[in-house]
Amino acid sequence: MAAVRISSRSGLPSLLLYLGIGIALGQDGIFDVKFDNAELTQVIGYAALVVILAEGGLGAKWKEVKPVLPAAAVVSTIGVAISVGITASAAHYLVGLDWRQALIIGAVVSSTDAAAVFSVLRRVPLPPRITGVLEAESGFNDAPVVIMVVALSAVGPVEHWYILVAEIAMELAIGAAIGITVGWLGSLGLRHVALPASGLYPIAVMAIAVSAYAAGAMAHGSGFLAVYLAAMILGNSKLPHWPATRGFADGLGWLAQIGMFVLLGLLVTPHDLVDDFWPAVVVGLVLTMVARPVSVFLSLAPFRLPAREKALMSWAGLRGAVPIILATIPMVSGVEGSTRIFNIVFVLVIVYTLIQGPTLPWVANKLNIAEDPAEADDLGIESAPLERLRGHLLSVAVPTKSKMHGVEVGELRLPAGAAVTLVVRENQSFVPSPATVLRRGDELLVVATDPVRDRAEERLRAVAEGGKLAGWLGTGGSAAGSPGAAGPQGGSAIPQAMKLAKKLGGAGADTRTGVNGSGGGTKTRP
């Protein structure tokens, strides 16, 4: 935990700190632990990468990813191919590696790491367009890179490039189809089946995401793409007990990264890195200053993004654990010179993360790229399903900058079948009237019948983003006079929802009842 705090204060990705711990424990370190099992490292690294991709997919916001999905797809495929070609040429002509080794290095270091990027950008608010491209790219580009490295590390002659491209396309298509299918079926099941305990939801979500990887790999598709897409669908499906699920996935992702980085540090032999230091610096310089910018600018040319945004994306191509894990593939396959490949990749990742990591916020500020501080906070909503009563409890936390502040309960105009039954304000709970004015920091308990649950949440989010005039000003959600809306709280919403509340034990009938006392709703904050 001290490493996490140091990472937060220094601006360095935690990757370096955990690698340092592994190196200190391993050969040439304090405890001189002998560890050279590249195969075990690869297996554990793959498992950790599945968890990290699942956590990244669960945290990806579809409203940010959707507009930039074509751009992210192009930069993570065509952009990767351009980067591989330029970097491999540098490794061959400047460092003297043969073409197989050069292409392996080019492919390995062309994969970016979302954890490394956002660990240093967390204090620099960026427009959703940039964060969407960087996040989706880091989730997508692992799949084609893994396929490419495995193919190049196979015993025997390398296949013709067009056969390799066809195999990559086929595996990506299979992985995408399986990931979307598993994610959709999993979200459908979790939303309509009430599990015996709320603690089972995080486990079920991660199990579904991991099963997508297994299904994709068994079908000879890209399991990494499958797990990322499945997790993205699950993360944007308004699942029950979502804050708990998100926290569980985040903690599991940290645990996977810590274990993986320490193990990679154990695997490396520090005194062997000396001879490969300058070759790694040369390859990394070409990658950072030539290959990455050229790949970003060329692949994103059709999308007409501002040049300064492309410049930031070029500098934000941080490498993390993924390239080091991929560098173990040629070692396990017995490729000639594989140890040197691993050493070059290891040094490259450390040196250029030390350079790019701390300077990334500075570059973002110098390019004058920042998110609009006036933008409304995302509304925190947690849902608890009530399978027997065919309803849902929505626990809604009103954030500081939400435009729901100042809106009367009646002006929410929830659809028929949904009603605000309780408000918690400054640790005091009360039953609101239609004229009750909502404030920042309020927590609302909304009871919704099963058919209108989605429309109720959509309306709440619309008001949080657009205020009481949401619907008339182009903001999503039903407004008065539109289909699905009725009088204050939706006309017949109160009778239907209050009947449901009474079945739960009278949540809206006793001002002493807290949020958690109404049958399973759990309050949450964003």
Coordinates of C-alpha atoms in Angstrom, one line a residue:
M1 CA 0.0 0.0 0.0
A2 CA 3.0 2.3 0.6
A3 CA 3.9 1.8 -3.1
V4 CA 0.5 2.9 -4.1
R5 CA 0.8 6.1 -2.1
I6 CA 4.3 6.8 -3.4
S7 CA 3.1 6.3 -6.9
S8 CA 0.2 8.7 -6.4
R9 CA 2.4 11.4 -5.0
S10 CA 5.3 11.0 -7.5
G11 CA 3.3 10.7 -10.7
L12 CA 5.1 7.5 -11.6
P13 CA 3.1 4.5 -12.6
S14 CA 3.1 1.9 -9.8
L15 CA 4.6 -0.6 -12.4
L16 CA 8.1 0.7 -11.6
L17 CA 7.7 0.4 -7.9
Y18 CA 6.5 -3.2 -8.0
L19 CA 9.1 -4.2 -10.5
G20 CA 11.7 -2.7 -8.2
I21 CA 10.3 -4.8 -5.3
G22 CA 10.6 -7.9 -7.5
I23 CA 14.2 -7.0 -8.6
A24 CA 15.2 -6.4 -4.9
L25 CA 13.9 -9.8 -4.0
G26 CA 15.4 -11.7 -7.0
Q27 CA 18.9 -12.3 -8.3
D28 CA 21.5 -9.6 -7.6
G29 CA 18.9 -8.3 -5.0
I30 CA 18.8 -8.3 -1.3
F31 CA 17.4 -11.8 -0.8
D32 CA 19.0 -13.3 -4.0
V33 CA 15.9 -15.4 -4.8
K34 CA 16.7 -17.6 -7.9
F35 CA 13.7 -17.6 -10.3
D36 CA 14.0 -18.4 -14.0
N37 CA 10.7 -20.1 -14.9
A38 CA 9.5 -18.1 -17.9
E39 CA 6.7 -20.5 -18.6
L40 CA 5.1 -20.1 -15.1
T41 CA 5.6 -16.3 -15.4
Q42 CA 3.8 -16.4 -18.8
V43 CA 0.8 -18.4 -17.4
I44 CA 0.5 -16.2 -14.3
G45 CA 0.9 -13.1 -16.5
Y46 CA -1.8 -14.2 -18.9
A47 CA -4.2 -14.8 -15.9
A48 CA -3.4 -11.4 -14.5
L49 CA -3.8 -9.8 -17.9
V50 CA -7.3 -11.3 -18.1
V51 CA -8.2 -9.8 -14.8
I52 CA -6.7 -6.4 -15.7
L53 CA -8.6 -6.3 -19.1
A54 CA -11.8 -7.3 -17.3
E55 CA -11.4 -4.5 -14.8
G56 CA -10.6 -2.0 -17.6
G57 CA -13.7 -3.1 -19.6
L58 CA -15.9 -2.8 -16.5
G59 CA -14.7 0.8 -16.0
A60 CA -15.1 1.9 -19.6
K61 CA -18.0 4.3 -20.1
W62 CA -19.9 3.5 -23.3
K63 CA -21.0 7.1 -23.7
E64 CA -17.3 8.0 -24.0
V65 CA -16.1 5.0 -26.0
K66 CA -19.0 4.8 -28.5
P67 CA -18.2 8.1 -30.4
V68 CA -14.6 7.2 -30.8
L69 CA -14.9 3.4 -31.3
P70 CA -14.0 3.5 -35.0
A71 CA -10.9 5.6 -34.2
A72 CA -9.8 3.3 -31.4
A73 CA -10.3 0.3 -33.6
V74 CA -8.2 1.7 -36.4
V75 CA -5.4 2.9 -34.2
S76 CA -5.3 -0.4 -32.4
T77 CA -5.0 -2.4 -35.6
I78 CA -3.6 -0.3 -38.5
G79 CA -1.8 1.9 -36.1
V80 CA -0.2 -1.1 -34.4
A81 CA 0.9 -2.5 -37.9
I82 CA 2.6 0.8 -38.7
S83 CA 4.3 1.0 -35.3
V84 CA 5.5 -2.6 -35.7
G85 CA 7.0 -1.9 -39.1
I86 CA 8.9 1.2 -38.1
T87 CA 10.1 -0.2 -34.7
A88 CA 11.2 -3.5 -36.3
S89 CA 13.2 -1.7 -39.0
A90 CA 15.0 0.3 -36.3
A91 CA 15.8 -2.9 -34.3
H92 CA 17.1 -4.6 -37.5
Y93 CA 19.2 -1.8 -39.1
L94 CA 20.3 0.1 -36.0
V95 CA 20.7 -2.7 -33.4
G96 CA 21.6 -5.5 -35.7
L97 CA 18.8 -8.0 -34.8
D98 CA 17.7 -10.5 -37.4
W99 CA 14.2 -9.9 -38.8
R100 CA 12.4 -12.4 -36.7
Q101 CA 13.8 -10.9 -33.5
A102 CA 13.2 -7.4 -34.7
L103 CA 9.6 -8.1 -35.7
I104 CA 9.0 -9.7 -32.3
I105 CA 10.3 -6.7 -30.5
G106 CA 8.3 -4.4 -32.7
A107 CA 5.1 -6.3 -32.0
V108 CA 5.8 -6.7 -28.3
V109 CA 6.3 -3.0 -27.6
S110 CA 3.4 -1.8 -29.8
S111 CA 0.9 -2.6 -27.0
T112 CA 0.0 0.2 -24.7
D113 CA -1.0 -0.1 -21.1
A114 CA -4.2 1.6 -19.7
A115 CA -3.1 1.2 -16.1
A116 CA 0.2 3.0 -16.8
V117 CA -1.5 5.8 -18.8
F118 CA -4.3 6.6 -16.3
S119 CA -2.2 6.2 -13.2
V120 CA -0.4 9.4 -14.2
L121 CA -3.4 11.1 -15.9
R122 CA -5.8 10.7 -13.0
R123 CA -5.0 14.3 -11.8
V124 CA -5.4 15.8 -15.3
P125 CA -9.0 16.0 -16.5
L126 CA -9.2 15.3 -20.2
P127 CA -12.0 15.5 -22.7
P128 CA -14.0 12.2 -23.0
R129 CA -12.9 11.9 -26.7
I130 CA -9.2 11.5 -25.7
T131 CA -9.8 9.2 -22.7
G132 CA -12.2 7.1 -24.8
V133 CA -9.6 6.6 -27.6
L134 CA -6.8 5.8 -25.2
E135 CA -8.8 3.5 -23.0
A136 CA -10.4 1.6 -25.9
E137 CA -7.1 1.4 -27.7
S138 CA -5.3 -0.1 -24.7
G139 CA -8.1 -2.7 -24.4
F140 CA -8.2 -3.6 -28.1
N141 CA -4.6 -3.6 -29.1
D142 CA -3.5 -6.4 -26.8
A143 CA -5.5 -8.9 -28.9
P144 CA -3.8 -8.4 -32.3
V145 CA -0.4 -8.0 -30.7
V146 CA -0.6 -11.3 -28.8
I147 CA -1.6 -13.1 -32.0
M148 CA 1.3 -11.6 -33.9
V149 CA 3.9 -12.4 -31.2
V150 CA 2.7 -16.0 -30.9
A151 CA 2.8 -16.4 -34.7
L152 CA 6.3 -14.9 -34.9
S153 CA 7.6 -17.1 -32.0
A154 CA 6.3 -20.3 -33.5
V155 CA 8.8 -23.0 -34.5
G156 CA 9.6 -23.0 -38.3
P157 CA 9.4 -20.4 -41.0
V158 CA 7.2 -17.3 -40.5
E159 CA 4.0 -17.5 -42.5
H160 CA 3.4 -15.1 -45.4
W161 CA 2.1 -11.7 -44.2
Y162 CA -1.2 -12.0 -45.8
I163 CA -1.9 -15.4 -44.1
L164 CA -1.0 -13.8 -40.8
V165 CA -3.3 -10.8 -41.4
A166 CA -6.1 -13.2 -42.3
E167 CA -5.6 -15.2 -39.1
I168 CA -5.5 -12.1 -37.0
A169 CA -8.7 -10.8 -38.6
M170 CA -10.5 -14.2 -38.1
E171 CA -9.4 -14.5 -34.4
L172 CA -10.4 -11.0 -33.7
A173 CA -13.8 -11.6 -35.3
I174 CA -14.4 -14.8 -33.3
G175 CA -13.3 -13.1 -30.1
A176 CA -15.5 -10.1 -30.6
A177 CA -18.6 -12.2 -31.4
I178 CA -18.0 -14.4 -28.3
G179 CA -17.3 -11.4 -26.0
I180 CA -20.4 -9.6 -27.1
T181 CA -22.6 -12.7 -26.8
V182 CA -21.3 -13.7 -23.3
G183 CA -21.5 -10.1 -22.1
W184 CA -25.1 -9.7 -23.3
L185 CA -26.3 -13.0 -21.9
G186 CA -24.5 -12.4 -18.6
S187 CA -26.0 -8.9 -18.1
L188 CA -29.4 -10.3 -19.0
G189 CA -29.2 -13.0 -16.4
L190 CA -27.8 -10.8 -13.6
R191 CA -30.4 -8.1 -14.1
H192 CA -33.3 -10.5 -13.9
V193 CA -32.1 -13.0 -11.3
A194 CA -31.8 -12.0 -7.7
L195 CA -28.8 -13.8 -6.1
P196 CA -29.0 -14.9 -2.5
A197 CA -26.5 -12.3 -1.3
S198 CA -25.3 -9.0 -2.7
G199 CA -21.7 -10.2 -2.3
L200 CA -22.2 -12.7 -5.0
Y201 CA -22.7 -10.1 -7.7
P202 CA -19.1 -9.0 -8.0
I203 CA -17.9 -12.6 -8.1
A204 CA -20.5 -13.5 -10.8
V205 CA -19.5 -10.5 -12.9
M206 CA -15.9 -11.4 -12.9
A207 CA -16.7 -15.1 -13.5
I208 CA -18.7 -14.2 -16.6
A209 CA -15.9 -12.0 -17.9
V210 CA -13.3 -14.7 -17.4
S211 CA -15.6 -17.3 -19.0
A212 CA -15.7 -15.0 -22.1
Y213 CA -11.9 -15.4 -22.3
A214 CA -12.1 -19.2 -21.9
A215 CA -14.8 -19.5 -24.6
G216 CA -12.9 -17.3 -27.0
A217 CA -9.6 -19.2 -26.5
M218 CA -11.4 -22.6 -26.9
A219 CA -13.0 -21.3 -30.1
H220 CA -9.6 -20.4 -31.5
G221 CA -10.5 -16.7 -31.2
S222 CA -9.0 -13.8 -29.3
G223 CA -9.8 -14.5 -25.7
F224 CA -8.3 -11.1 -24.6
L225 CA -10.7 -9.2 -26.9
A226 CA -13.6 -11.4 -25.8
V227 CA -13.0 -10.6 -22.1
Y228 CA -12.6 -6.9 -22.7
L229 CA -15.8 -6.6 -24.7
A230 CA -17.8 -8.8 -22.4
A231 CA -16.6 -6.7 -19.4
M232 CA -17.5 -3.5 -21.2
I233 CA -21.0 -4.7 -21.9
L234 CA -21.4 -5.8 -18.3
G235 CA -20.1 -2.5 -17.0
N236 CA -22.6 -0.5 -19.0
S237 CA -25.6 -2.7 -18.3
K238 CA -26.8 -1.0 -15.0
L239 CA -26.2 -4.2 -13.0
P240 CA -27.4 -4.6 -9.4
H241 CA -25.0 -3.5 -6.6
W242 CA -22.8 -1.9 -9.2
P243 CA -20.6 0.2 -6.8
A244 CA -19.6 -2.9 -4.8
T245 CA -18.9 -4.8 -8.1
R246 CA -16.7 -1.9 -9.4
G247 CA -14.8 -1.7 -6.1
F248 CA -14.2 -5.5 -6.1
A249 CA -13.0 -5.4 -9.7
D250 CA -10.7 -2.5 -9.0
G251 CA -9.1 -4.2 -6.0
L252 CA -8.7 -7.5 -7.9
G253 CA -7.1 -5.6 -10.8
W254 CA -4.6 -4.0 -8.4
L255 CA -3.8 -7.4 -6.8
A256 CA -3.2 -8.9 -10.3
Q257 CA -0.9 -6.0 -11.3
I258 CA 1.1 -6.2 -8.1
G259 CA 1.6 -9.9 -8.3
M260 CA 2.5 -9.8 -12.0
F261 CA 5.0 -6.9 -11.7
V262 CA 6.8 -8.5 -8.7
L263 CA 7.0 -11.8 -10.6
L264 CA 8.4 -10.1 -13.6
G265 CA 11.0 -8.4 -11.4
L266 CA 12.0 -11.7 -10.0
L267 CA 12.4 -13.2 -13.5
V268 CA 14.9 -10.6 -14.7
T269 CA 18.7 -10.8 -14.0
P270 CA 19.9 -7.2 -13.5
H271 CA 23.6 -7.7 -14.4
D272 CA 22.4 -9.2 -17.8
L273 CA 20.7 -5.9 -18.6
V274 CA 23.9 -3.8 -18.9
D275 CA 24.9 -5.1 -22.4
D276 CA 21.3 -4.4 -23.8
F277 CA 20.8 -1.0 -22.2
W278 CA 21.8 1.1 -25.2
P279 CA 20.1 -1.1 -27.8
A280 CA 16.9 -0.7 -25.7
V281 CA 17.4 3.1 -25.6
V282 CA 17.8 3.3 -29.4
V283 CA 14.7 1.1 -30.1
G284 CA 12.7 3.0 -27.5
L285 CA 13.7 6.4 -28.9
V286 CA 12.5 5.4 -32.4
L287 CA 9.3 3.9 -30.9
T288 CA 8.5 7.0 -28.8
M289 CA 9.6 9.8 -31.2
V290 CA 8.9 8.2 -34.6
A291 CA 6.8 5.0 -34.6
R292 CA 4.1 6.0 -32.1
P293 CA 3.5 9.6 -33.5
V294 CA 3.5 8.4 -37.1
S295 CA 1.1 5.5 -36.3
V296 CA -1.3 7.8 -34.4
F297 CA -1.3 10.6 -37.0
L298 CA -1.7 8.3 -40.0
S299 CA -4.3 6.0 -38.6
L300 CA -6.4 8.9 -37.2
A301 CA -6.1 11.0 -40.3
P302 CA -9.6 10.2 -41.5
F303 CA -11.2 11.3 -38.2
R304 CA -10.1 14.9 -38.3
L305 CA -9.0 15.2 -34.7
P306 CA -7.1 18.3 -33.7
A307 CA -3.3 17.9 -34.1
R308 CA -2.7 18.7 -30.4
E309 CA -5.0 15.8 -29.3
K310 CA -3.1 13.5 -31.6
A311 CA 0.2 14.8 -30.1
L312 CA -1.0 14.0 -26.6
M313 CA -2.2 10.5 -27.7
S314 CA 1.3 10.0 -29.2
W315 CA 3.0 10.9 -26.0
A316 CA 0.5 8.9 -23.9
G317 CA 1.5 5.6 -25.5
L318 CA 2.9 4.3 -22.2
R319 CA 4.2 0.7 -22.0
G320 CA 3.5 -1.4 -18.9
A321 CA 3.3 -5.0 -17.9
V322 CA 1.8 -6.3 -21.2
P323 CA 5.0 -5.9 -23.3
I324 CA 7.1 -7.6 -20.6
I325 CA 4.6 -10.5 -20.4
L326 CA 4.6 -10.8 -24.1
A327 CA 8.4 -10.9 -24.1
T328 CA 8.2 -14.2 -22.3
I329 CA 6.4 -15.9 -25.2
P330 CA 9.6 -16.2 -27.4
M331 CA 11.5 -17.4 -24.3
V332 CA 9.0 -20.2 -23.7
S333 CA 8.9 -21.1 -27.5
G334 CA 12.7 -21.3 -27.6
V335 CA 13.3 -18.5 -30.1
E336 CA 17.0 -17.8 -30.7
G337 CA 18.0 -14.7 -28.8
S338 CA 14.8 -14.6 -26.8
T339 CA 16.7 -13.7 -23.6
R340 CA 18.1 -10.6 -25.3
I341 CA 14.6 -9.7 -26.6
F342 CA 13.3 -9.9 -23.0
N343 CA 16.1 -7.7 -21.7
I344 CA 15.7 -5.1 -24.3
V345 CA 11.9 -4.9 -23.7
F346 CA 12.4 -4.8 -20.0
V347 CA 14.9 -1.9 -20.1
L348 CA 12.8 0.0 -22.8
V349 CA 9.7 -0.2 -20.6
I350 CA 11.5 1.1 -17.5
V351 CA 13.5 3.9 -19.1
Y352 CA 10.7 5.4 -21.2
T353 CA 8.1 5.0 -18.5
L354 CA 10.5 7.0 -16.3
I355 CA 10.6 9.7 -19.0
Q356 CA 7.0 9.7 -20.2
G357 CA 5.2 9.0 -16.9
P358 CA 6.1 12.2 -14.9
T359 CA 6.0 14.4 -18.0
L360 CA 2.6 13.3 -19.3
P361 CA 0.6 15.7 -17.2
W362 CA 3.0 18.5 -18.1
V363 CA 2.5 17.8 -21.8
A364 CA -1.3 17.8 -21.4
N365 CA -1.1 21.2 -19.7
K366 CA 1.2 22.6 -22.3
L367 CA -1.1 21.5 -25.1
N368 CA -3.9 23.2 -23.2
I369 CA -6.1 20.1 -23.2
A370 CA -8.4 20.0 -20.3
E371 CA -12.0 18.9 -19.6
D372 CA -14.7 21.5 -19.0
P373 CA -14.8 21.8 -15.2
A374 CA -18.5 22.9 -15.4
E375 CA -19.5 19.5 -16.7
A376 CA -22.0 17.8 -14.4
D377 CA -20.8 14.8 -12.3
D378 CA -22.1 11.4 -13.2
L379 CA -25.1 10.4 -11.1
G380 CA -24.4 7.6 -8.7
I381 CA -27.2 5.0 -8.9
E382 CA -27.2 1.5 -7.3
S383 CA -29.9 -1.0 -8.0
A384 CA -31.1 -3.9 -5.8
P385 CA -33.4 -6.4 -7.6
L386 CA -36.5 -7.7 -5.8
E387 CA -37.3 -10.8 -7.8
R388 CA -40.3 -12.0 -5.8
L389 CA -41.9 -8.5 -5.8
R390 CA -41.1 -7.8 -9.4
G391 CA -39.5 -4.5 -8.6
H392 CA -36.2 -2.6 -7.9
L393 CA -34.8 -0.3 -5.3
L394 CA -32.7 2.5 -6.8
S395 CA -30.3 4.2 -4.4
V396 CA -29.4 7.5 -5.9
A397 CA -26.6 9.8 -4.6
V398 CA -26.7 13.4 -5.9
P399 CA -23.1 14.5 -6.5
T400 CA -21.7 18.0 -5.9
K401 CA -21.9 19.3 -9.5
S402 CA -25.1 17.5 -10.4
K403 CA -27.8 19.7 -12.0
M404 CA -30.4 17.8 -10.0
H405 CA -29.6 20.3 -7.2
G406 CA -32.5 22.7 -6.9
V407 CA -35.0 20.4 -8.7
E408 CA -38.2 19.6 -7.0
V409 CA -39.2 15.9 -6.6
G410 CA -42.3 16.5 -8.7
E411 CA -40.1 18.0 -11.5
L412 CA -38.3 14.7 -11.9
R413 CA -41.3 13.5 -13.8
L414 CA -40.5 9.8 -13.3
P415 CA -42.4 7.3 -15.4
A416 CA -45.6 5.7 -14.1
G417 CA -44.5 2.9 -11.8
A418 CA -41.6 4.8 -10.1
A419 CA -41.5 7.1 -7.1
V420 CA -39.1 8.7 -4.7
T421 CA -40.1 7.2 -1.4
L422 CA -37.3 8.5 0.9
V423 CA -34.7 11.2 1.0
V424 CA -31.6 11.1 3.3
R425 CA -30.1 14.5 4.0
E426 CA -27.3 15.2 6.5
N427 CA -27.9 11.8 8.2
Q428 CA -31.7 12.5 8.5
S429 CA -34.3 10.6 6.5
F430 CA -37.7 11.9 5.6
V431 CA -40.5 11.1 3.1
P432 CA -40.5 13.8 0.4
S433 CA -43.5 15.6 -1.1
P434 CA -43.7 16.6 -4.7
A435 CA -42.5 20.1 -3.7
T436 CA -39.4 18.9 -1.8
V437 CA -36.3 20.5 -3.3
L438 CA -33.4 18.2 -3.8
R439 CA -29.9 19.3 -2.8
R440 CA -26.3 18.4 -3.3
G441 CA -25.3 15.4 -1.2
D442 CA -28.9 14.0 -0.9
E443 CA -29.4 10.3 -1.2
L444 CA -32.7 9.2 -2.7
L445 CA -34.5 5.9 -2.4
V446 CA -36.5 5.3 -5.6
V447 CA -38.9 2.4 -5.9
A448 CA -39.6 1.2 -9.5
T449 CA -41.6 -1.6 -10.9
D450 CA -39.7 -4.0 -13.2
P451 CA -41.1 -2.7 -16.5
V452 CA -40.1 0.9 -15.9
R453 CA -36.8 0.4 -14.1
D454 CA -34.7 1.4 -17.1
R455 CA -36.8 4.4 -18.0
A456 CA -36.7 5.6 -14.4
E457 CA -32.9 5.5 -14.3
E458 CA -32.7 7.1 -17.7
R459 CA -34.9 10.0 -16.5
L460 CA -32.8 10.5 -13.3
R461 CA -29.6 10.7 -15.3
A462 CA -31.2 13.1 -17.8
V463 CA -32.2 15.5 -15.0
A464 CA -28.8 15.2 -13.4
E465 CA -27.2 16.3 -16.7
G466 CA -29.8 18.8 -18.0
G467 CA -31.7 19.9 -14.9
K468 CA -35.5 20.3 -14.7
L469 CA -35.7 21.1 -18.4
A470 CA -34.2 17.9 -19.5
G471 CA -36.1 16.6 -22.5
W472 CA -37.0 20.0 -23.8
L473 CA -33.3 21.0 -24.2
G474 CA -32.2 17.9 -26.1
T475 CA -31.2 16.0 -23.0
G476 CA -32.2 12.4 -22.9
G477 CA -35.2 11.2 -20.8
S478 CA -38.9 11.7 -21.0
A479 CA -40.3 15.1 -20.3
A480 CA -43.8 16.2 -19.4
G481 CA -46.2 15.5 -22.2
S482 CA -44.0 12.9 -23.8
P483 CA -44.7 9.2 -23.8
G484 CA -44.1 7.5 -20.5
A485 CA -44.3 10.7 -18.5
A486 CA -47.1 11.8 -16.2
G487 CA -47.8 14.3 -13.4
P488 CA -45.5 14.7 -10.4
Q489 CA -43.5 11.6 -10.2
G490 CA -45.4 10.2 -13.1
G491 CA -49.1 10.3 -12.0
S492 CA -49.8 6.7 -11.3
A493 CA -46.2 6.2 -10.2
I494 CA -47.0 6.9 -6.6
P495 CA -49.8 4.4 -6.1
Q496 CA -47.9 1.6 -7.9
A497 CA -44.6 2.3 -6.3
M498 CA -46.0 2.9 -2.8
K499 CA -47.8 -0.5 -3.0
L500 CA -44.4 -2.1 -3.8
A501 CA -42.8 -0.1 -0.9
K502 CA -45.4 -1.3 1.5
K503 CA -44.7 -4.9 0.6
L504 CA -41.1 -4.2 1.5
G505 CA -42.1 -3.2 5.0
G506 CA -43.3 0.4 4.6
A507 CA -40.1 2.1 3.4
G508 CA -42.0 5.3 2.6
A509 CA -44.3 5.3 5.6
D510 CA -41.8 5.8 8.5
T511 CA -39.5 8.8 8.6
R512 CA -37.2 6.8 10.9
T513 CA -36.5 4.3 8.2
G514 CA -33.0 4.6 6.8
V515 CA -31.9 3.8 3.2
N516 CA -30.8 0.3 4.1
G517 CA -33.9 -0.5 6.1
S518 CA -36.3 -0.9 3.1
G519 CA -35.3 -4.3 1.9
G520 CA -31.8 -4.3 0.5
G521 CA -31.2 -0.9 -1.1
T522 CA -27.6 0.2 -0.5
K523 CA -26.6 3.8 -0.5
T524 CA -23.7 4.8 -2.6
R525 CA -21.6 7.8 -3.6
P526 CA -19.8 8.3 -6.9

